[in-house]
Amino acid sequence: MSSEAEPTTTGNERALEEGIVTDLRDRMTYGGYLDLDRLLSAQHPVSSPEHHDEMLFIIQHQTTELWLKLVLHELGTARDRLADDDLRAALKHVARVKHIQEVLTQQWSVLATLTPTEYAEFRGELGNSSGFQSVQYRAVEFALGNKNERMLSVFKTHPENLALLTAEWERPTLYDEFLRLVARRGLPVPPSILERDVREAYRETPELVAVIREIYENPREHWDLYEACEELVDVEDNFQFWRFRHLRTVTRTIGMKKGTGGSSGVDFLQRALSLTFFPELYSVRTEIGAS
């Protein structure tokens, strides 16, 4: 069998295959499709002279924002599928969110390589900029149930961000859509949940625990709902892991200093750990198996 047309590898050099396109004039390219010229020129350190580690700080937060954009994209479609009674398709999008959350949590280990001494070299240049001002992070919290109308005022000077967050504030949460689907399946979800003002933060309804218990204690009859409950618990657990890793990274880097945006810093992040998205999915665990 002839191998004359096959590319060969010599030493440390790999030959290009004949079919690889190298004339890229007037063609869609990798860089063009991804808009890399703009993306890779969006890092603008403000320290002077420029501090080496500021690039890490910028890229860490920019990549986080890109992942948050995808999380919002997936949560939006997951809610659409739930509203269409397509639970299996919705869970596919939720599964993707879970994987993104794992990446976001792992990213903190990169920022944790920034020592207190290194960060102090440029922290003063950040002014009042703070992750507290991330509209996408707030939108994700809103989509999952931690709504707070007062947060809208943070973005009143940026119409596009305000519009994004307002839309999430007015839209049913992932849990709202799931519970509406559960009700359409014939389970007795309390009317107070189905008729609630979705602009309000979700709060636990004790009467719902019995409904969730029915799902957990009869998985054969409610298998996809049973699976969905566990997927939602995964999402909340992942979010809490992310919050905790954020807290520990901040503690490691700035100790008990105030945040650049005016928050109390570590104490502010600590209080966030008490927030929950799907309270009945945790309360039911106390009920199951209890005598």
XYZ file of C-alpha atoms in Angstrom, residues 29-279:
251
model
C -11.585 32.001 9.847
C -11.259 30.765 13.412
C -10.287 34.206 14.669
C -12.977 35.928 12.656
C -15.742 33.591 13.784
C -14.788 34.046 17.450
C -14.066 37.759 17.046
C -10.695 37.145 18.671
C -9.227 40.492 17.658
C -11.793 42.187 19.890
C -11.850 39.529 22.592
C -8.086 39.387 23.062
C -7.708 43.156 23.017
C -10.275 43.647 25.799
C -7.750 43.384 28.637
C -6.759 46.852 29.809
C -4.688 46.936 33.010
C -4.965 50.284 34.788
C -1.963 50.048 37.098
C 0.973 52.275 36.191
C 3.516 50.924 35.785
C 1.496 47.910 34.749
C 1.620 45.191 37.394
C 2.228 41.705 36.043
C -0.577 40.051 38.039
C -3.311 42.459 37.000
C -3.705 40.496 33.751
C -4.609 37.405 35.788
C -7.203 39.398 37.729
C -8.813 40.779 34.568
C -8.900 37.506 32.631
C -10.252 35.591 35.628
C -13.240 37.909 35.848
C -13.778 38.198 32.098
C -13.908 34.433 31.668
C -16.315 34.220 34.594
C -18.600 36.697 32.839
C -18.486 34.627 29.639
C -19.506 31.507 31.542
C -22.264 33.434 33.338
C -23.573 34.522 29.950
C -23.850 30.869 28.953
C -25.493 29.952 32.275
C -28.173 32.587 31.631
C -28.607 31.291 28.088
C -29.138 27.737 29.353
C -31.415 28.717 32.245
C -33.576 30.716 29.874
C -34.063 27.774 27.545
C -34.550 25.347 30.443
C -37.453 27.485 31.659
C -38.925 27.606 28.170
C -38.811 23.808 27.940
C -40.428 23.421 31.379
C -43.220 25.765 30.310
C -43.680 23.522 27.257
C -43.907 20.418 29.500
C -40.677 19.086 27.998
C -38.937 18.117 31.223
C -36.330 15.876 29.599
C -35.106 18.656 27.328
C -35.082 21.096 30.251
C -32.876 18.748 32.268
C -30.352 18.649 29.420
C -29.865 22.387 29.802
C -29.732 22.117 33.577
C -27.037 19.449 33.238
C -24.958 21.844 31.149
C -25.359 24.531 33.801
C -23.998 22.091 36.378
C -20.853 21.483 34.329
C -20.338 25.218 33.869
C -20.682 25.684 37.619
C -17.910 23.164 38.185
C -15.609 25.111 35.868
C -16.478 28.389 37.612
C -15.647 26.893 40.987
C -12.367 25.430 39.771
C -11.352 28.827 38.395
C -10.986 30.204 41.910
C -7.855 28.083 42.320
C -6.199 30.175 39.605
C -7.065 33.485 41.273
C -5.935 32.045 44.610
C -2.372 32.101 43.278
C -2.562 35.903 43.628
C -0.885 36.644 46.954
C -1.902 39.506 49.264
C 1.306 41.342 48.396
C 0.731 41.010 44.659
C -2.907 42.118 44.824
C -2.035 45.108 46.998
C 0.171 46.394 44.182
C -2.843 47.248 42.006
C -5.974 46.890 44.172
C -6.109 50.630 44.806
C -6.447 51.232 41.072
C -9.761 49.363 40.919
C -11.636 52.260 42.524
C -15.188 51.224 43.361
C -15.374 48.441 40.789
C -16.520 45.203 42.386
C -17.990 41.829 41.501
C -21.047 43.046 43.412
C -21.778 45.072 40.269
C -21.884 42.031 37.954
C -25.286 42.256 36.284
C -25.007 38.717 34.936
C -24.312 37.263 38.365
C -27.383 39.082 39.703
C -29.424 37.855 36.747
C -28.414 34.254 37.509
C -29.458 34.721 41.134
C -32.769 36.174 39.977
C -33.299 33.278 37.569
C -32.790 30.831 40.425
C -34.978 32.665 42.947
C -32.878 35.136 44.944
C -34.655 38.240 43.666
C -34.166 41.687 45.173
C -35.786 44.710 43.575
C -33.283 47.031 45.241
C -30.522 45.535 43.107
C -32.084 47.177 40.041
C -30.932 50.583 41.302
C -27.284 49.502 41.031
C -27.693 49.439 37.234
C -29.898 52.483 36.718
C -27.115 54.341 34.888
C -26.635 51.486 32.394
C -29.862 50.985 30.386
C -28.874 47.669 28.803
C -27.892 46.096 32.112
C -31.001 47.459 33.774
C -33.145 45.968 31.004
C -31.450 42.570 31.362
C -31.936 42.436 35.114
C -35.466 43.825 34.974
C -36.431 41.085 32.516
C -35.131 38.443 34.922
C -36.853 40.139 37.844
C -40.201 39.935 36.044
C -39.739 36.399 34.716
C -40.666 33.193 36.587
C -37.686 31.442 38.126
C -36.453 27.971 37.244
C -38.180 26.655 40.365
C -41.422 28.486 39.512
C -41.553 26.785 36.125
C -40.708 23.404 37.606
C -43.435 23.651 40.245
C -45.955 24.755 37.621
C -45.089 21.635 35.642
C -45.479 19.522 38.794
C -48.953 21.028 39.277
C -49.891 20.243 35.662
C -48.905 16.631 36.388
C -51.728 16.573 38.950
C -49.803 16.983 42.206
C -51.299 19.446 44.718
C -48.851 22.350 44.537
C -50.277 25.091 46.814
C -52.107 27.861 44.916
C -50.051 30.448 46.820
C -47.004 29.251 44.869
C -48.693 29.068 41.496
C -50.200 32.545 41.923
C -47.266 34.209 43.651
C -45.699 37.459 42.449
C -42.641 36.112 40.641
C -40.850 39.422 41.181
C -40.506 38.548 44.851
C -37.732 36.388 46.264
C -38.889 32.802 46.587
C -39.692 31.841 50.174
C -40.328 28.408 51.612
C -43.919 27.169 51.688
C -44.236 24.366 54.275
C -47.277 22.879 52.501
C -45.138 22.145 49.451
C -42.889 19.772 51.401
C -45.615 17.116 51.370
C -45.782 17.342 47.577
C -42.031 16.949 47.242
C -42.149 14.064 49.712
C -44.705 12.315 47.501
C -42.239 12.538 44.611
C -39.313 11.239 46.666
C -41.196 8.395 48.319
C -42.727 7.191 45.040
C -39.919 7.476 42.491
C -41.332 4.768 40.199
C -44.490 6.790 39.664
C -42.683 10.127 39.381
C -39.266 9.169 38.071
C -38.562 12.218 35.908
C -39.795 14.606 38.621
C -37.671 12.694 41.134
C -34.654 13.073 38.871
C -35.421 16.763 38.334
C -35.521 17.419 42.072
C -32.046 15.950 42.440
C -30.767 17.953 39.471
C -32.005 21.141 41.129
C -30.323 20.160 44.380
C -27.102 19.700 42.400
C -27.455 23.209 40.981
C -27.923 24.702 44.439
C -25.076 22.693 45.949
C -22.805 23.780 43.117
C -23.787 27.401 43.633
C -23.005 27.135 47.322
C -19.625 25.529 46.557
C -18.909 28.465 44.240
C -19.904 30.964 46.931
C -17.756 29.204 49.519
C -14.743 29.033 47.200
C -15.204 32.754 46.484
C -15.288 33.442 50.214
C -12.117 31.461 50.857
C -10.271 33.063 47.944
C -11.176 36.550 49.167
C -10.171 35.633 52.734
C -6.849 34.298 51.467
C -6.154 37.412 49.397
C -7.423 40.408 51.403
C -8.286 39.005 54.825
C -10.996 41.024 56.566
C -10.610 44.229 54.518
C -13.690 45.920 53.092
C -14.587 45.180 49.489
C -13.658 47.672 46.778
C -17.353 48.292 46.113
C -18.033 49.243 49.728
C -19.259 45.893 51.051
C -17.982 44.410 54.298
C -16.001 41.897 52.259
C -15.724 38.458 53.820
C -18.658 39.043 56.185
C -20.864 40.019 53.233
C -19.909 36.852 51.373
C -20.413 34.750 54.500
C -24.017 35.898 54.824
C -24.714 34.849 51.230
C -24.132 31.233 52.250
C -27.425 31.299 54.142
C -29.413 32.032 50.967
C -31.254 29.162 49.314
C -33.023 28.679 45.993
C -35.070 25.520 46.485
C -35.791 25.290 50.233
